[in-house]
Short mmCIF file of C-alpha atoms in Angstrom, two decimals:
data_model
loop_
_atom_site.label_atom_id
_atom_site.label_comp_id
_atom_site.label_asym_id
_atom_site.label_seq_id
_atom_site.Cartn_x
_atom_site.Cartn_y
_atom_site.Cartn_z
CA MET Y 1 95.15 -23.72 124.05
CA ILE Y 2 95.90 -21.46 121.03
CA ALA Y 3 92.83 -21.68 119.91
CA VAL Y 4 91.14 -19.95 122.36
CA LEU Y 5 94.43 -17.27 122.51
CA ARG Y 6 93.25 -16.48 118.64
CA SER Y 7 89.54 -15.59 120.34
CA ILE Y 8 90.93 -13.51 122.69
CA LEU Y 9 92.78 -11.69 120.50
CA LYS Y 10 90.39 -11.21 117.71
CA ASN Y 11 87.58 -9.76 120.34
CA ILE Y 12 89.61 -7.09 122.08
CA PRO Y 13 88.59 -5.02 119.20
CA THR Y 14 85.51 -5.97 119.96
CA PHE Y 15 85.28 -5.43 123.34
CA ILE Y 16 87.30 -1.74 123.23
CA LEU Y 17 84.61 -0.21 121.14
CA ALA Y 18 81.78 -2.16 123.78
CA ILE Y 19 83.42 0.07 126.75
CA ALA Y 20 83.91 2.79 124.90
CA LEU Y 21 80.41 3.01 124.01
CA ALA Y 22 79.02 2.55 127.59
CA SER Y 23 81.66 5.27 128.73
CA ALA Y 24 79.74 7.17 126.99
CA VAL Y 25 76.11 6.25 127.45
CA TRP Y 26 76.88 6.45 130.70
CA ILE Y 27 79.23 10.29 130.15
CA SER Y 28 75.91 10.90 127.99
CA ALA Y 29 73.59 10.79 130.60
CA VAL Y 30 75.70 12.16 133.53
CA SER Y 31 75.95 14.81 132.02
CA TYR Y 32 72.50 14.89 130.76
CA ALA Y 33 71.38 15.20 134.71
CA ASP Y 34 74.07 17.19 135.69
CA PRO Y 35 75.30 19.41 132.76
CA ASN Y 36 78.70 21.58 132.82
CA GLN Y 37 78.37 24.83 133.54
CA GLU Y 38 80.92 27.42 133.04
CA LEU Y 39 80.79 30.89 135.76
CA PRO Y 40 82.83 33.46 137.08
CA TYR Y 41 83.43 32.76 140.68
CA SER Y 42 80.25 34.78 142.57
CA ARG Y 43 83.17 36.23 144.99
CA PRO Y 44 86.39 37.73 144.71
CA VAL Y 45 89.23 35.36 145.60
CA PRO Y 46 91.52 37.23 148.42
CA VAL Y 47 95.09 36.37 147.49
CA GLU Y 48 97.64 34.80 150.92
CA VAL Y 49 101.38 35.70 150.23
CA ILE Y 50 103.96 33.00 151.24
CA GLY Y 51 107.77 32.57 151.07
CA GLN Y 52 108.87 35.93 151.26
CA ASP Y 53 112.55 36.43 153.08
CA PRO Y 54 111.47 37.55 155.98
CA GLY Y 55 115.62 40.25 155.19
CA LEU Y 56 113.61 41.74 151.67
CA ILE Y 57 110.20 43.54 151.19
CA LEU Y 58 107.53 43.81 148.67
CA THR Y 59 107.87 47.51 147.55
CA SER Y 60 105.32 47.05 144.69
CA ASN Y 61 101.34 47.32 144.83
CA ILE Y 62 99.86 43.78 144.26
CA PRO Y 63 95.90 42.66 144.26
CA THR Y 64 94.95 41.79 147.54
CA GLN Y 65 92.24 39.70 145.24
CA ILE Y 66 91.63 38.12 142.19
CA TYR Y 67 88.76 37.08 139.73
CA VAL Y 68 87.83 33.50 139.32
CA THR Y 69 85.73 31.55 136.04
CA LEU Y 70 85.26 28.02 136.45
CA LYS Y 71 83.48 25.32 134.88
CA ALA Y 72 81.89 22.49 136.66
CA PRO Y 73 78.83 20.02 136.87
CA LYS Y 74 75.67 22.33 138.69
CA SER Y 75 75.79 20.05 141.39
CA VAL Y 76 79.79 20.51 142.68
CA TRP Y 77 78.68 24.63 141.76
CA ASP Y 78 76.22 24.10 144.32
CA ARG Y 79 78.54 22.79 146.52
CA LEU Y 80 80.99 26.08 145.43
CA ILE Y 81 78.67 28.33 146.66
CA ALA Y 82 76.94 27.17 149.94
CA GLU Y 83 81.05 26.62 151.24
CA ASP Y 84 83.08 29.30 152.82
CA SER Y 85 86.07 29.38 150.83
CA PRO Y 86 86.25 27.15 148.37
CA VAL Y 87 88.70 28.09 146.51
CA THR Y 88 92.30 30.04 147.91
CA ALA Y 89 94.73 31.78 145.95
CA ILE Y 90 98.67 31.16 146.90
CA MET Y 91 101.61 34.02 146.09
CA ASP Y 92 104.52 31.71 146.71
CA LEU Y 93 107.96 33.87 147.03
CA SER Y 94 110.10 31.39 147.98
CA ASN Y 95 113.44 31.90 146.33
CA LEU Y 96 113.33 35.26 144.96
CA ALA Y 97 115.81 37.39 145.67
CA SER Y 98 116.20 41.16 145.53
CA GLY Y 99 114.84 42.54 142.34
CA ASN Y 100 111.69 42.54 139.67
CA HIS Y 101 109.92 39.63 139.34
CA ASP Y 102 106.58 38.14 137.17
CA VAL Y 103 104.88 36.23 139.84
CA SER Y 104 102.75 33.40 138.67
CA ILE Y 105 99.11 33.13 141.22
CA GLN Y 106 98.11 29.45 141.94
CA LEU Y 107 94.32 28.78 141.97
CA HIS Y 108 92.91 26.26 144.60
CA VAL Y 109 89.41 24.66 144.68
CA ALA Y 110 88.45 22.13 147.19
CA GLU Y 111 85.93 20.48 145.27
CA ARG Y 112 86.26 18.13 142.63
CA PRO Y 113 85.51 18.00 139.23
CA VAL Y 114 87.09 21.61 138.09
CA GLU Y 115 88.26 23.44 136.08
CA ILE Y 116 89.82 26.24 135.57
CA ILE Y 117 88.91 28.70 132.89
CA SER Y 118 90.14 32.20 134.03
CA VAL Y 119 92.51 33.85 136.63
CA ILE Y 120 92.43 37.63 136.30
CA PRO Y 121 95.28 38.74 136.86
CA ALA Y 122 97.06 35.19 136.10
CA LYS Y 123 100.70 36.61 136.72
CA VAL Y 124 101.64 39.98 139.41
CA LYS Y 125 105.02 42.18 138.56
CA VAL Y 126 106.23 42.20 142.07
CA THR Y 127 109.36 44.04 143.31
CA LEU Y 128 111.50 43.15 146.36
CA GLU Y 129 113.67 44.93 148.25
CA THR Y 130 116.50 45.11 150.79
CA LEU Y 131 114.81 45.90 154.24
CA SER Y 132 116.76 48.24 156.07
CA THR Y 133 117.56 49.64 159.64
CA HIS Y 134 118.97 52.78 161.03
CA THR Y 135 119.11 54.67 163.96
CA TYR Y 136 119.21 58.29 162.89
CA PRO Y 137 119.41 61.18 165.84
CA ILE Y 138 116.33 63.13 166.38
CA HIS Y 139 116.85 67.09 165.78
CA LEU Y 140 113.86 69.99 167.76
CA THR Y 141 113.12 72.82 166.17
CA ILE Y 142 111.74 75.21 168.43
CA LEU Y 143 109.07 78.22 166.89
CA GLY Y 144 107.86 81.20 168.91
CA ASP Y 145 109.07 82.74 171.71
CA PRO Y 146 107.27 82.24 175.57
CA ALA Y 147 105.33 85.19 176.22
CA VAL Y 148 107.01 88.78 177.35
CA GLY Y 149 108.77 88.73 180.74
CA PHE Y 150 109.01 85.03 180.27
CA GLN Y 151 112.48 82.68 178.54
CA ALA Y 152 112.42 78.99 177.77
CA GLY Y 153 115.31 75.96 179.54
CA ASN Y 154 116.88 73.64 178.09
CA ALA Y 155 114.57 71.18 176.25
CA SER Y 156 114.32 67.25 177.29
CA LEU Y 157 113.22 64.48 174.31
CA SER Y 158 111.57 61.25 175.88
CA LYS Y 159 113.77 59.52 173.26
CA SER Y 160 117.10 61.29 171.68
CA THR Y 161 117.35 58.32 168.41
CA ILE Y 162 114.03 56.67 166.84
CA SER Y 163 114.56 54.00 164.67
CA ILE Y 164 113.74 53.64 161.08
CA SER Y 165 113.19 50.16 159.30
CA GLY Y 166 112.12 49.89 154.70
CA PRO Y 167 113.02 49.36 151.73
CA GLU Y 168 117.27 50.19 151.64
CA ALA Y 169 116.77 52.70 148.64
CA LEU Y 170 113.98 54.80 151.02
CA VAL Y 171 115.97 54.51 154.22
CA LYS Y 172 120.27 55.63 152.24
CA ARG Y 173 117.49 58.54 151.37
CA VAL Y 174 116.78 60.22 155.10
CA ASN Y 175 119.07 63.35 156.04
CA GLU Y 176 117.12 64.58 158.57
CA VAL Y 177 114.97 63.45 161.17
CA LYS Y 178 113.12 66.30 163.03
CA SER Y 179 110.33 67.37 165.86
CA ILE Y 180 108.34 70.33 165.81
CA VAL Y 181 106.66 71.63 168.31
CA ASN Y 182 105.78 76.11 169.12
CA ILE Y 183 106.25 78.00 172.31
CA ALA Y 184 104.80 80.93 171.36
CA GLN Y 185 103.24 82.73 174.45
CA VAL Y 186 103.42 80.73 176.33
CA GLN Y 187 103.83 81.21 180.87
CA GLU Y 188 104.49 77.95 182.64
CA ASP Y 189 105.82 74.97 181.60
CA LEU Y 190 105.23 72.92 178.14
CA VAL Y 191 105.22 69.52 178.11
CA GLN Y 192 103.31 68.19 174.51
CA THR Y 193 103.89 64.89 172.27
CA VAL Y 194 104.76 65.90 169.12
CA VAL Y 195 105.12 63.84 165.10
CA VAL Y 196 108.20 62.53 163.98
CA ASP Y 197 109.50 63.49 160.99
CA ALA Y 198 112.61 61.70 158.55
CA LEU Y 199 112.92 63.88 155.79
CA ASP Y 200 115.02 64.45 152.65
CA GLY Y 201 117.97 66.12 150.79
CA ASN Y 202 115.41 69.33 149.96
CA GLY Y 203 113.68 68.75 153.37
CA LEU Y 204 110.98 66.56 152.12
CA SER Y 205 108.93 64.12 154.05
CA ILE Y 206 109.70 60.49 153.56
CA SER Y 207 107.14 57.64 152.93
CA GLY Y 208 107.26 54.17 153.39
CA ILE Y 209 109.94 54.08 155.48
CA THR Y 210 108.73 53.08 159.88
CA LEU Y 211 109.16 54.90 162.45
CA THR Y 212 109.97 53.73 165.82
CA PRO Y 213 108.43 55.42 168.01
CA ASN Y 214 106.55 57.69 165.54
CA LYS Y 215 105.63 60.29 168.48
CA ILE Y 216 108.17 62.07 171.31
CA THR Y 217 107.44 63.68 174.69
CA VAL Y 218 109.06 67.30 174.78
CA SER Y 219 109.35 69.26 177.76
CA ILE Y 220 110.65 73.02 178.46
CA PRO Y 221 110.50 74.16 181.63
CA ILE Y 222 108.97 78.68 181.32
CA THR Y 223 110.98 80.46 183.89
CA GLN Y 224 109.70 84.94 184.38
CA ARG Y 225 112.91 86.74 183.76
CA GLY Y 226 114.12 89.10 186.90
CA GLY Y 227 111.62 92.30 187.12
CA TYR Y 228 108.51 91.10 185.45
CA ARG Y 229 105.86 89.41 186.62
CA ASN Y 230 102.25 88.27 185.98
CA VAL Y 231 99.01 89.80 188.29
CA VAL Y 232 95.92 88.83 187.89
CA ILE Y 233 93.56 92.09 187.65
CA LYS Y 234 90.74 92.94 190.28
CA VAL Y 235 88.90 95.32 189.24
CA VAL Y 236 87.58 98.56 191.54
CA THR Y 237 83.79 99.60 190.99
CA THR Y 238 82.34 103.25 192.92
CA GLY Y 239 78.97 103.86 193.24
CA GLN Y 240 75.29 102.22 193.78
CA ILE Y 241 73.52 100.31 190.80
CA ALA Y 242 70.06 101.79 190.22
CA SER Y 243 67.69 101.08 192.07
CA GLY Y 244 65.56 97.23 191.68
CA TYR Y 245 68.29 95.93 190.14
CA ARG Y 246 72.36 93.79 190.95
CA LEU Y 247 75.01 93.06 189.35
CA THR Y 248 75.79 90.01 187.61
CA ASN Y 249 78.98 89.50 186.46
CA ILE Y 250 81.69 91.44 186.13
CA SER Y 251 84.89 90.29 184.96
CA ALA Y 252 88.27 91.91 182.67
CA TYR Y 253 89.84 90.97 179.20
CA PRO Y 254 92.80 90.05 180.18
CA PRO Y 255 92.53 88.58 183.19
CA SER Y 256 96.36 88.56 183.48
CA VAL Y 257 98.79 90.69 183.08
CA THR Y 258 102.65 91.41 182.88
CA ILE Y 259 104.24 94.46 184.35
CA PHE Y 260 107.77 95.06 184.59
CA SER Y 261 110.27 97.22 186.32
CA THR Y 262 113.49 98.22 186.66
CA ASN Y 263 113.85 97.51 190.54
CA PRO Y 264 112.96 93.78 191.04
CA LEU Y 265 112.33 94.38 194.47
CA ALA Y 266 109.47 97.51 194.01
CA ILE Y 267 107.68 94.54 191.94
CA GLU Y 268 108.37 91.06 194.32
CA ASN Y 269 106.97 93.91 197.53
CA LEU Y 270 103.69 93.94 194.82
CA PRO Y 271 100.85 91.62 195.92
CA GLY Y 272 99.66 89.11 193.63
CA TYR Y 273 97.02 91.36 191.54
CA VAL Y 274 96.79 95.17 190.53
CA GLU Y 275 93.66 97.24 190.94
CA THR Y 276 91.76 99.27 187.98
CA VAL Y 277 91.37 102.68 188.43
CA PRO Y 278 87.58 102.90 190.00
CA ILE Y 279 84.32 102.44 187.43
CA ASP Y 280 81.71 103.98 188.24
CA THR Y 281 78.93 102.29 188.58
CA ASN Y 282 75.57 104.86 189.74
CA GLY Y 283 72.15 104.45 188.91
CA VAL Y 284 73.18 101.80 185.97
CA LYS Y 285 70.84 99.72 184.77
CA GLU Y 286 71.72 98.30 181.72
CA ASP Y 287 75.67 95.78 180.78
CA LEU Y 288 78.72 98.14 181.08
CA ASP Y 289 81.27 97.72 178.69
CA VAL Y 290 84.47 100.21 179.27
CA GLN Y 291 88.23 100.32 178.90
CA ALA Y 292 89.82 100.99 182.10
CA THR Y 293 93.58 101.88 183.16
CA LEU Y 294 95.33 99.73 185.99
CA ASN Y 295 96.21 101.49 188.96
CA LEU Y 296 99.18 101.08 189.22
CA PRO Y 297 102.87 101.92 191.36
CA VAL Y 298 105.76 105.08 190.42
CA GLY Y 299 108.36 102.82 188.71
CA VAL Y 300 105.91 99.90 187.80
CA SER Y 301 104.88 99.86 184.01
CA VAL Y 302 102.66 96.99 182.04
CA VAL Y 303 104.28 95.12 179.00
CA GLY Y 304 101.68 95.85 176.50
CA ASN Y 305 98.60 96.91 175.85
CA GLN Y 306 97.78 99.25 179.25
CA THR Y 307 94.29 99.03 179.50
CA VAL Y 308 91.80 95.81 179.51
CA ALA Y 309 88.46 95.49 178.90
CA VAL Y 310 86.40 95.47 181.53
CA GLN Y 311 82.67 94.31 181.51
CA VAL Y 312 79.87 94.91 184.86
CA GLY Y 313 77.40 92.90 184.17
CA VAL Y 314 73.47 94.38 185.13
CA ALA Y 315 70.48 92.45 185.35
CA ALA Y 316 66.97 93.59 187.09
CA ILE Y 317 65.88 91.65 190.04
CA GLU Y 318 63.07 90.01 189.40
CA GLY Y 319 60.07 88.94 191.99
CA SER Y 320 56.15 87.16 192.12
CA LEU Y 321 52.65 88.64 192.12
CA THR Y 322 49.93 87.02 192.13
CA LEU Y 323 46.38 87.84 191.13
CA SER Y 324 43.97 86.50 192.46
CA ASN Y 325 40.14 86.00 190.88
CA MET Y 326 41.03 86.82 187.18
CA ARG Y 327 37.41 86.31 185.35
CA VAL Y 328 37.91 84.07 182.34
CA GLN Y 329 36.86 85.53 178.95
CA MET Y 330 35.60 83.67 175.96
CA ILE Y 331 37.00 84.82 172.30
CA GLY Y 332 35.65 83.60 169.14
CA LEU Y 333 32.17 81.76 170.23
CA GLY Y 334 30.95 80.76 167.17
CA PRO Y 335 27.19 82.68 166.20
CA GLY Y 336 24.07 80.47 167.61
CA LEU Y 337 26.42 79.05 171.02
CA GLU Y 338 26.39 80.02 174.34
CA ALA Y 339 29.49 78.81 176.65
CA ASN Y 340 29.31 78.28 180.64
CA LEU Y 341 33.08 77.83 182.20
CA SER Y 342 33.85 76.05 185.14
CA PRO Y 343 35.16 77.78 186.99
CA ASP Y 344 34.93 80.93 185.47
CA ARG Y 345 37.89 82.90 188.56
CA VAL Y 346 41.25 81.88 188.33
CA ASP Y 347 44.79 82.67 190.04
CA VAL Y 348 47.23 83.84 187.70
CA ILE Y 349 50.99 83.99 189.61
CA LEU Y 350 53.16 86.19 187.59
CA THR Y 351 57.18 87.21 187.18
CA GLY Y 352 59.56 89.44 186.01
CA PRO Y 353 61.41 92.35 187.27
CA LEU Y 354 59.97 93.72 190.48
CA TYR Y 355 60.42 97.70 189.19
CA LEU Y 356 57.51 96.84 186.98
CA LEU Y 357 55.43 93.95 189.01
CA ASP Y 358 55.12 97.19 190.92
CA GLN Y 359 53.74 99.08 188.22
CA LEU Y 360 51.49 96.74 187.61
CA ASN Y 361 47.50 95.86 187.29
CA SER Y 362 44.64 93.84 186.68
CA ALA Y 363 43.75 95.97 183.67
CA GLN Y 364 47.16 94.97 182.08
CA VAL Y 365 46.37 91.76 182.21
CA THR Y 366 43.60 89.41 180.76
CA VAL Y 367 42.91 85.75 180.95
CA SER Y 368 41.24 84.33 178.51
CA VAL Y 369 39.59 80.67 176.56
CA ASP Y 370 39.64 80.34 172.68
CA LEU Y 371 36.43 78.90 171.59
CA THR Y 372 37.20 79.60 167.92
CA ASN Y 373 35.78 77.01 165.60
CA GLN Y 374 34.54 74.73 168.32
CA GLY Y 375 30.66 73.39 168.77
CA PRO Y 376 28.63 71.22 170.95
CA GLY Y 377 29.89 69.85 173.74
CA VAL Y 378 32.04 70.08 176.69
CA ILE Y 379 35.78 70.47 176.16
CA LYS Y 380 38.74 70.80 178.32
CA LEU Y 381 41.17 74.12 177.52
CA THR Y 382 43.88 75.32 178.83
CA PRO Y 383 43.58 79.82 179.81
CA LEU Y 384 46.04 81.82 178.41
CA VAL Y 385 47.50 85.01 179.71
CA SER Y 386 47.98 88.78 177.69
CA ILE Y 387 50.24 90.81 179.63
CA VAL Y 388 50.63 94.15 178.23
CA LEU Y 389 54.50 94.42 179.84
CA ASN Y 390 56.62 92.09 177.82
CA GLN Y 391 59.06 91.82 180.67
CA ILE Y 392 56.74 90.15 182.51
CA ARG Y 393 55.59 86.19 182.33
CA ALA Y 394 52.47 84.07 183.24
CA GLU Y 395 54.62 81.69 185.62
CA SER Y 396 51.46 79.21 186.12
CA VAL Y 397 47.45 79.63 186.59
CA LEU Y 398 45.93 77.61 188.74
CA PRO Y 399 43.09 75.75 187.81
CA GLY Y 400 45.57 75.51 184.82
CA THR Y 401 42.61 74.22 182.78
CA ILE Y 402 38.98 75.01 182.53
CA GLU Y 403 35.67 72.81 181.64
CA VAL Y 404 33.94 74.35 179.01
CA SER Y 405 29.93 73.55 178.50
CA ILE Y 406 29.05 74.60 175.29
CA ILE Y 407 24.79 74.38 173.45
CA GLU Y 408 22.65 76.01 170.59
CA ILE Y 409 20.27 78.31 171.85
CA THR Y 410 16.83 78.19 170.69
CA PRO Y 411 15.74 81.08 169.01
CA THR Y 412 12.35 82.91 170.68
CA PRO Y 413 9.23 83.20 168.17
CA SER Y 414 8.28 85.97 167.52
CA PRO Y 415 4.94 87.76 168.00
CA THR Y 416 2.39 89.12 164.77
CA VAL Y 417 2.65 92.15 164.52
CA THR Y 418 -0.56 94.95 162.31
CA PRO Y 419 0.06 96.88 159.48
CA THR Y 420 0.37 100.13 162.64
CA GLY Y 421 3.21 98.15 163.36
CA ARG Y 422 0.98 97.20 167.02
CA ALA Y 423 0.94 94.08 168.51
CA LEU Y 424 -2.71 92.43 167.97
CA PRO Y 425 -4.34 91.42 171.62
CA THR Y 426 -4.47 87.54 171.84
CA ILE Y 427 -8.96 87.01 172.02
CA LYS Y 428 -9.52 84.80 174.30
CA PRO Y 429 -12.76 82.72 172.58
CA THR Y 430 -15.88 83.09 174.62
CA PRO Y 431 -17.17 79.76 175.41
CA THR Y 432 -20.73 78.79 174.99
CA PRO Y 433 -23.27 78.80 177.03
CA ARG Y 434 -25.13 75.47 177.94
CA LEU Y 435 -28.61 74.96 179.13
CA THR Y 436 -29.33 72.86 181.83
CA PRO Y 437 -32.23 70.51 181.01
CA THR Y 438 -35.57 71.00 184.29
CA PRO Y 439 -36.28 67.34 185.57
CA THR Y 440 -39.84 66.38 184.63
CA PRO Y 441 -42.30 66.03 187.82
#
């Protein structure tokens, strides 16, 4: 028994060497078939933050993704590339109090075997601050004044206070919470949504904090003062515009004005409009722009400008005219060519101002087809209408298409001319007489 043990102990080094050699051969074979590759991972790895105390707020900028370099066999790399998220990065803030910390990035790789060569960045500087929440009243600042003759009532806010949360140091800097609304030249009740802003002692806006809500609705009633009234403008015209023309519009700017009287009853008794002094439109043929004064009762005056801009729009009355059997002319026909049109006459419907249509005659209208660069063959062309008067338009041509047949002309041979310039007469050949044989008796 002792001899057997001695023999085993004596051969242990040999066994160990044999195992080592076998392992080396196996590793060498595996490495040759599936070699290790040290490469940057093909995608940036998103960083997940865990373990943060809900009573603390992260105020430093931290990377949202990192870049890693790994060493692994080729077969492992193939799996890493094929999978969606085989590599994850975690930044664990568990048990961290407020203050500055250096936190290591923890990298996890789902595949094995893998050696992590580098992580960029490997550590992140983290600042945690105590989360603070405070309620502040909202101060409303009103800019401007309503239109003349109007006054603003008390403003009402959809929220009178606001909750501000964020790092304690920033929340403590809040000196005032303000909203601003502008009522300049307003003539009716105002309802507006405005932004709420947190300001420090220097009146500067503070960022990095959360305002709840960050907008409010402001309502301000606007009423008219006694003795004032807002009325619309009614434009009054006299005369008849030129024959063959029509009115397109009559407008005033501003469309309404504010009037005033020391006698409120005089204002109340007025209708909801005031008229302009009559504007003469007799014989007008084009748009008219004038400054018109207002026809106001005694003791009533306009607040602001005493005149209004009035525009009277005038345009010619339009009609239509049909010219029948208008001959179609050919232009641009090449030499040695002849063309036939089918049809060669068309009807033309014209539109335009009536007074011009009354003056128009057929000689002022030309219908043509352009045969420039056209060779022999049959083509279809749209007739062109030319009108001397620019304000007259060709509405349509009937028919709208002309069939054109173009042929080549065969030249006629010229007669032979004598030196004297006279044509030689054509000489017919004299027939040779034929003898009739006498029959033999």
